[in-house]
Amino acid sequence: MIFLKKIIASFFGVLIGLINGTVGAGGGLVAVPLIKSFDTPLKQSHSTAVALLLPISAVSAFFYLRAGNVSFSDASPFIIPSVLGALLGTYLLHKIPTKALKKIFSFFMIYAGVRLFLK
């Protein structure tokens, strides 16, 4: 059973990487529910998803920069504020009750879906 779970997790890992590489951080919206489906507590699922997305995003960024699809000057105004936001978010994750976190995450999933659908 553990072997099957690892095979399924590997498949989901490829799916998460594919989604993140093609549509950006949308991989996080997919990663959290998939990780949660392995009976991982919600806050640990969020933390694990972020840890997964770091190497995935680094690889994607490298190839996008190398291909000339993004310039560092375009990204630079967002880097420091994003890091500060990540620090704040990491702090807040442990302060937010799980029930509230579930609602907040659900809101962002619905918002993202509706926004994409309407564009």
CSV table of N, CA and C in Angstrom, one decimal:
chain,number,residue,atom,x,y,z
A,1,MET,N,0.8,-1.2,0.0
A,1,MET,CA,0.0,0.0,0.0
A,1,MET,C,0.9,1.3,0.0
A,2,ILE,N,2.0,1.2,0.7
A,2,ILE,CA,2.9,2.4,0.8
A,2,ILE,C,3.5,2.6,-0.6
A,3,PHE,N,3.8,1.6,-1.3
A,3,PHE,CA,4.4,1.7,-2.7
A,3,PHE,C,3.4,2.4,-3.6
A,4,LEU,N,2.1,2.0,-3.5
A,4,LEU,CA,1.1,2.6,-4.3
A,4,LEU,C,0.9,4.1,-4.0
A,5,LYS,N,1.0,4.4,-2.7
A,5,LYS,CA,0.8,5.8,-2.3
A,5,LYS,C,2.0,6.6,-2.8
A,6,LYS,N,3.2,6.0,-2.9
A,6,LYS,CA,4.4,6.8,-3.5
A,6,LYS,C,4.2,7.0,-5.0
A,7,ILE,N,3.6,6.0,-5.6
A,7,ILE,CA,3.4,6.1,-7.1
A,7,ILE,C,2.4,7.2,-7.4
A,8,ILE,N,1.3,7.2,-6.6
A,8,ILE,CA,0.3,8.2,-6.8
A,8,ILE,C,0.9,9.6,-6.4
A,9,ALA,N,1.7,9.7,-5.4
A,9,ALA,CA,2.3,11.0,-5.0
A,9,ALA,C,3.2,11.4,-6.1
A,10,SER,N,3.9,10.5,-6.7
A,10,SER,CA,4.8,10.9,-7.8
A,10,SER,C,4.1,11.4,-9.0
A,11,PHE,N,2.9,10.8,-9.3
A,11,PHE,CA,2.1,11.2,-10.4
A,11,PHE,C,1.6,12.7,-10.1
A,12,PHE,N,1.1,12.9,-8.9
A,12,PHE,CA,0.6,14.2,-8.5
A,12,PHE,C,1.8,15.2,-8.5
A,13,GLY,N,3.0,14.8,-8.2
A,13,GLY,CA,4.1,15.7,-8.3
A,13,GLY,C,4.4,16.2,-9.7
A,14,VAL,N,4.3,15.2,-10.6
A,14,VAL,CA,4.4,15.6,-12.1
A,14,VAL,C,3.3,16.6,-12.5
A,15,LEU,N,2.1,16.3,-12.0
A,15,LEU,CA,1.0,17.1,-12.3
A,15,LEU,C,1.1,18.5,-11.7
A,16,ILE,N,1.6,18.6,-10.5
A,16,ILE,CA,1.8,19.9,-9.9
A,16,ILE,C,2.9,20.7,-10.6
A,17,GLY,N,4.0,20.0,-10.9
A,17,GLY,CA,5.1,20.7,-11.7
A,17,GLY,C,4.6,21.2,-13.0
A,18,LEU,N,3.8,20.4,-13.7
A,18,LEU,CA,3.3,20.7,-15.0
A,18,LEU,C,2.4,22.0,-14.9
A,19,ILE,N,1.5,22.0,-14.0
A,19,ILE,CA,0.6,23.1,-13.8
A,19,ILE,C,1.4,24.3,-13.4
A,20,ASN,N,2.3,24.2,-12.5
A,20,ASN,CA,3.1,25.4,-12.0
A,20,ASN,C,3.9,25.9,-13.2
A,21,GLY,N,4.5,25.0,-14.0
A,21,GLY,CA,5.4,25.4,-15.1
A,21,GLY,C,4.6,26.1,-16.2
A,22,THR,N,3.4,25.7,-16.4
A,22,THR,CA,2.6,26.3,-17.5
A,22,THR,C,1.7,27.5,-17.1
A,23,VAL,N,1.1,27.5,-15.9
A,23,VAL,CA,0.2,28.6,-15.5
A,23,VAL,C,0.7,29.3,-14.3
A,24,GLY,N,1.9,29.0,-13.8
A,24,GLY,CA,2.4,29.8,-12.7
A,24,GLY,C,2.0,29.2,-11.4
A,25,ALA,N,1.7,30.0,-10.4
A,25,ALA,CA,1.5,29.6,-9.0
A,25,ALA,C,0.2,28.8,-8.9
A,26,GLY,N,-0.5,28.6,-10.0
A,26,GLY,CA,-1.7,27.8,-9.9
A,26,GLY,C,-1.4,26.4,-9.4
A,27,GLY,N,-0.1,26.0,-9.5
A,27,GLY,CA,0.3,24.7,-9.0
A,27,GLY,C,0.0,24.6,-7.5
A,28,GLY,N,0.1,25.7,-6.8
A,28,GLY,CA,-0.2,25.7,-5.3
A,28,GLY,C,-1.6,25.5,-5.1
A,29,LEU,N,-2.5,26.0,-5.9
A,29,LEU,CA,-3.9,25.7,-5.8
A,29,LEU,C,-4.3,24.2,-6.0
A,30,VAL,N,-3.5,23.6,-6.8
A,30,VAL,CA,-3.6,22.1,-7.0
A,30,VAL,C,-2.9,21.3,-5.9
A,31,ALA,N,-1.7,21.8,-5.5
A,31,ALA,CA,-0.9,21.0,-4.6
A,31,ALA,C,-1.6,20.9,-3.2
A,32,VAL,N,-2.1,21.9,-2.7
A,32,VAL,CA,-2.7,21.8,-1.3
A,32,VAL,C,-3.8,20.7,-1.3
A,33,PRO,N,-4.8,20.8,-2.1
A,33,PRO,CA,-5.8,19.7,-2.0
A,33,PRO,C,-5.3,18.3,-2.3
A,34,LEU,N,-4.3,18.2,-3.2
A,34,LEU,CA,-3.7,16.9,-3.4
A,34,LEU,C,-2.9,16.4,-2.2
A,35,ILE,N,-2.2,17.2,-1.6
A,35,ILE,CA,-1.4,16.8,-0.4
A,35,ILE,C,-2.4,16.5,0.7
A,36,LYS,N,-3.4,17.3,0.8
A,36,LYS,CA,-4.5,17.1,1.9
A,36,LYS,C,-5.1,15.7,1.7
A,37,SER,N,-5.3,15.3,0.4
A,37,SER,CA,-5.9,14.0,0.1
A,37,SER,C,-5.2,12.8,0.7
A,38,PHE,N,-3.9,13.0,1.1
A,38,PHE,CA,-3.1,12.0,1.7
A,38,PHE,C,-3.2,12.0,3.2
A,39,ASP,N,-4.3,12.6,3.7
A,39,ASP,CA,-4.6,12.7,5.2
A,39,ASP,C,-3.6,13.6,5.9
A,40,THR,N,-3.0,14.5,5.2
A,40,THR,CA,-2.1,15.5,5.8
A,40,THR,C,-2.9,16.6,6.4
A,41,PRO,N,-2.6,17.0,7.6
A,41,PRO,CA,-3.3,18.2,8.2
A,41,PRO,C,-3.2,19.4,7.3
A,42,LEU,N,-4.3,20.2,7.3
A,42,LEU,CA,-4.4,21.4,6.4
A,42,LEU,C,-3.2,22.3,6.5
A,43,LYS,N,-2.8,22.7,7.7
A,43,LYS,CA,-1.7,23.7,7.7
A,43,LYS,C,-0.4,23.0,7.2
A,44,GLN,N,-0.2,21.7,7.5
A,44,GLN,CA,1.0,21.0,7.0
A,44,GLN,C,0.9,20.9,5.5
A,45,SER,N,-0.3,20.7,4.9
A,45,SER,CA,-0.5,20.7,3.5
A,45,SER,C,-0.1,22.0,2.8
A,46,HIS,N,-0.4,23.1,3.4
A,46,HIS,CA,-0.1,24.4,2.9
A,46,HIS,C,1.5,24.6,3.0
A,47,SER,N,2.0,24.2,4.1
A,47,SER,CA,3.5,24.4,4.3
A,47,SER,C,4.2,23.5,3.3
A,48,THR,N,3.8,22.3,3.1
A,48,THR,CA,4.4,21.3,2.2
A,48,THR,C,4.3,21.8,0.7
A,49,ALA,N,3.1,22.4,0.4
A,49,ALA,CA,2.9,22.9,-1.0
A,49,ALA,C,3.9,24.0,-1.3
A,50,VAL,N,4.1,24.9,-0.3
A,50,VAL,CA,5.1,26.0,-0.5
A,50,VAL,C,6.5,25.4,-0.6
A,51,ALA,N,6.9,24.4,0.2
A,51,ALA,CA,8.2,23.8,0.1
A,51,ALA,C,8.4,23.1,-1.3
A,52,LEU,N,7.3,22.5,-1.8
A,52,LEU,CA,7.4,21.9,-3.1
A,52,LEU,C,7.6,22.9,-4.2
A,53,LEU,N,6.9,24.1,-4.1
A,53,LEU,CA,6.9,25.1,-5.1
A,53,LEU,C,8.2,25.8,-5.3
A,54,LEU,N,9.0,25.8,-4.2
A,54,LEU,CA,10.2,26.6,-4.3
A,54,LEU,C,11.2,26.0,-5.4
A,55,PRO,N,11.5,24.7,-5.3
A,55,PRO,CA,12.3,24.2,-6.4
A,55,PRO,C,11.7,24.2,-7.8
A,56,ILE,N,10.4,23.9,-7.8
A,56,ILE,CA,9.6,23.9,-9.1
A,56,ILE,C,9.7,25.3,-9.7
A,57,SER,N,9.4,26.4,-8.9
A,57,SER,CA,9.5,27.7,-9.4
A,57,SER,C,10.9,28.2,-9.8
A,58,ALA,N,11.9,27.7,-9.0
A,58,ALA,CA,13.2,28.1,-9.4
A,58,ALA,C,13.6,27.5,-10.8
A,59,VAL,N,13.2,26.2,-11.0
A,59,VAL,CA,13.5,25.6,-12.3
A,59,VAL,C,12.8,26.4,-13.4
A,60,SER,N,11.5,26.6,-13.2
A,60,SER,CA,10.7,27.3,-14.2
A,60,SER,C,11.3,28.7,-14.5
A,61,ALA,N,11.6,29.4,-13.4
A,61,ALA,CA,12.2,30.8,-13.6
A,61,ALA,C,13.5,30.7,-14.4
A,62,PHE,N,14.3,29.8,-14.1
A,62,PHE,CA,15.6,29.7,-14.8
A,62,PHE,C,15.3,29.5,-16.3
A,63,PHE,N,14.4,28.6,-16.7
A,63,PHE,CA,14.2,28.4,-18.1
A,63,PHE,C,13.5,29.5,-18.8
A,64,TYR,N,12.6,30.2,-18.0
A,64,TYR,CA,11.9,31.4,-18.6
A,64,TYR,C,12.8,32.5,-18.8
A,65,LEU,N,13.7,32.7,-17.8
A,65,LEU,CA,14.8,33.8,-17.9
A,65,LEU,C,15.7,33.5,-19.1
A,66,ARG,N,16.1,32.2,-19.2
A,66,ARG,CA,17.1,31.8,-20.2
A,66,ARG,C,16.4,32.0,-21.6
A,67,ALA,N,15.1,31.7,-21.7
A,67,ALA,CA,14.5,31.8,-23.0
A,67,ALA,C,14.1,33.3,-23.3
A,68,GLY,N,14.3,34.2,-22.4
A,68,GLY,CA,14.0,35.6,-22.6
A,68,GLY,C,12.5,35.9,-22.4
A,69,ASN,N,11.8,35.0,-21.8
A,69,ASN,CA,10.3,35.3,-21.6
A,69,ASN,C,10.0,36.2,-20.4
A,70,VAL,N,11.0,36.5,-19.6
A,70,VAL,CA,10.9,37.4,-18.5
A,70,VAL,C,12.2,38.1,-18.3
A,71,SER,N,12.1,39.3,-17.9
A,71,SER,CA,13.4,40.0,-17.6
A,71,SER,C,13.4,40.3,-16.1
A,72,PHE,N,14.6,40.3,-15.6
A,72,PHE,CA,14.8,40.6,-14.2
A,72,PHE,C,14.3,41.9,-13.8
A,73,SER,N,14.5,42.9,-14.7
A,73,SER,CA,14.0,44.3,-14.4
A,73,SER,C,12.5,44.3,-14.3
A,74,ASP,N,11.8,43.5,-15.0
A,74,ASP,CA,10.3,43.4,-14.8
A,74,ASP,C,9.9,42.8,-13.5
A,75,ALA,N,10.7,41.8,-13.1
A,75,ALA,CA,10.4,41.0,-11.8
A,75,ALA,C,10.9,41.7,-10.6
A,76,SER,N,12.0,42.5,-10.7
A,76,SER,CA,12.6,43.1,-9.5
A,76,SER,C,11.7,43.9,-8.6
A,77,PRO,N,10.8,44.7,-9.1
A,77,PRO,CA,10.0,45.5,-8.1
A,77,PRO,C,9.1,44.6,-7.2
A,78,PHE,N,8.9,43.3,-7.6
A,78,PHE,CA,8.0,42.4,-6.9
A,78,PHE,C,8.8,41.5,-5.9
A,79,ILE,N,10.1,41.4,-6.1
A,79,ILE,CA,10.8,40.4,-5.3
A,79,ILE,C,10.9,40.7,-3.8
A,80,ILE,N,11.3,41.9,-3.4
A,80,ILE,CA,11.4,42.2,-2.0
A,80,ILE,C,10.0,42.3,-1.3
A,81,PRO,N,9.0,42.9,-1.9
A,81,PRO,CA,7.7,42.9,-1.3
A,81,PRO,C,7.1,41.4,-1.2
A,82,SER,N,7.4,40.6,-2.2
A,82,SER,CA,6.9,39.2,-2.2
A,82,SER,C,7.6,38.4,-1.0
A,83,VAL,N,8.9,38.7,-0.8
A,83,VAL,CA,9.6,38.0,0.3
A,83,VAL,C,9.0,38.4,1.6
A,84,LEU,N,8.7,39.7,1.7
A,84,LEU,CA,8.1,40.2,3.0
A,84,LEU,C,6.7,39.7,3.2
A,85,GLY,N,6.0,39.6,2.1
A,85,GLY,CA,4.6,39.0,2.2
A,85,GLY,C,4.7,37.5,2.6
A,86,ALA,N,5.7,36.8,2.0
A,86,ALA,CA,5.9,35.4,2.4
A,86,ALA,C,6.3,35.2,3.9
A,87,LEU,N,7.1,36.1,4.4
A,87,LEU,CA,7.4,36.1,5.8
A,87,LEU,C,6.2,36.3,6.7
A,88,LEU,N,5.4,37.3,6.3
A,88,LEU,CA,4.1,37.6,7.0
A,88,LEU,C,3.2,36.4,6.9
A,89,GLY,N,3.0,35.8,5.7
A,89,GLY,CA,2.1,34.7,5.5
A,89,GLY,C,2.5,33.5,6.3
A,90,THR,N,3.8,33.2,6.4
A,90,THR,CA,4.3,32.1,7.2
A,90,THR,C,4.0,32.3,8.7
A,91,TYR,N,4.2,33.5,9.1
A,91,TYR,CA,3.8,33.9,10.5
A,91,TYR,C,2.3,33.7,10.8
A,92,LEU,N,1.5,34.2,9.8
A,92,LEU,CA,0.1,34.2,10.0
A,92,LEU,C,-0.5,32.8,9.9
A,93,LEU,N,0.1,31.9,9.1
A,93,LEU,CA,-0.4,30.6,8.9
A,93,LEU,C,-0.6,29.8,10.2
A,94,HIS,N,0.3,30.1,11.1
A,94,HIS,CA,0.3,29.4,12.4
A,94,HIS,C,-0.7,30.1,13.4
A,95,LYS,N,-1.1,31.3,13.1
A,95,LYS,CA,-2.0,32.0,13.9
A,95,LYS,C,-3.5,31.9,13.5
A,96,ILE,N,-3.7,31.6,12.2
A,96,ILE,CA,-5.1,31.5,11.7
A,96,ILE,C,-5.7,30.1,12.1
A,97,PRO,N,-6.9,30.1,12.7
A,97,PRO,CA,-7.5,28.8,13.0
A,97,PRO,C,-7.8,28.0,11.7
A,98,THR,N,-7.7,26.7,11.8
A,98,THR,CA,-7.8,25.8,10.6
A,98,THR,C,-9.1,26.1,9.9
A,99,LYS,N,-10.2,26.2,10.6
A,99,LYS,CA,-11.5,26.4,10.0
A,99,LYS,C,-11.5,27.7,9.1
A,100,ALA,N,-10.9,28.8,9.6
A,100,ALA,CA,-10.8,30.0,8.9
A,100,ALA,C,-9.9,29.9,7.7
A,101,LEU,N,-8.7,29.2,7.9
A,101,LEU,CA,-7.8,28.9,6.8
A,101,LEU,C,-8.5,28.2,5.6
A,102,LYS,N,-9.3,27.2,6.0
A,102,LYS,CA,-10.1,26.5,5.0
A,102,LYS,C,-11.0,27.4,4.1
A,103,LYS,N,-11.6,28.3,4.8
A,103,LYS,CA,-12.5,29.3,4.1
A,103,LYS,C,-11.7,30.3,3.3
A,104,ILE,N,-10.6,30.8,3.8
A,104,ILE,CA,-9.8,31.7,3.1
A,104,ILE,C,-9.2,31.0,1.8
A,105,PHE,N,-8.7,29.8,1.9
A,105,PHE,CA,-8.2,29.1,0.8
A,105,PHE,C,-9.3,28.8,-0.2
A,106,SER,N,-10.5,28.4,0.2
A,106,SER,CA,-11.6,28.2,-0.7
A,106,SER,C,-12.0,29.4,-1.4
A,107,PHE,N,-12.0,30.6,-0.7
A,107,PHE,CA,-12.3,31.8,-1.4
A,107,PHE,C,-11.3,32.1,-2.5
A,108,PHE,N,-10.0,31.9,-2.3
A,108,PHE,CA,-9.0,32.2,-3.3
A,108,PHE,C,-9.1,31.2,-4.5
A,109,MET,N,-9.5,29.9,-4.2
A,109,MET,CA,-9.7,29.0,-5.3
A,109,MET,C,-10.9,29.4,-6.1
A,110,ILE,N,-12.0,29.8,-5.5
A,110,ILE,CA,-13.2,30.2,-6.2
A,110,ILE,C,-12.9,31.5,-7.0
A,111,TYR,N,-12.2,32.4,-6.4
A,111,TYR,CA,-11.8,33.7,-7.0
A,111,TYR,C,-11.0,33.4,-8.3
A,112,ALA,N,-10.0,32.6,-8.1
A,112,ALA,CA,-9.1,32.3,-9.2
A,112,ALA,C,-9.9,31.6,-10.4
A,113,GLY,N,-10.7,30.7,-10.0
A,113,GLY,CA,-11.5,30.0,-11.0
A,113,GLY,C,-12.5,30.9,-11.8
A,114,VAL,N,-13.2,31.7,-11.1
A,114,VAL,CA,-14.1,32.7,-11.7
A,114,VAL,C,-13.3,33.7,-12.6
A,115,ARG,N,-12.2,34.2,-12.0
A,115,ARG,CA,-11.4,35.1,-12.8
A,115,ARG,C,-10.9,34.5,-14.1
A,116,LEU,N,-10.4,33.3,-14.0
A,116,LEU,CA,-10.0,32.6,-15.3
A,116,LEU,C,-11.1,32.3,-16.2
A,117,PHE,N,-12.2,31.9,-15.7
A,117,PHE,CA,-13.4,31.6,-16.5
A,117,PHE,C,-13.9,32.8,-17.3
A,118,LEU,N,-13.9,34.0,-16.6
A,118,LEU,CA,-14.4,35.2,-17.2
A,118,LEU,C,-13.4,35.9,-18.2
A,119,LYS,N,-12.2,35.5,-18.2
A,119,LYS,CA,-11.2,36.1,-19.1
A,119,LYS,C,-11.2,35.5,-20.5
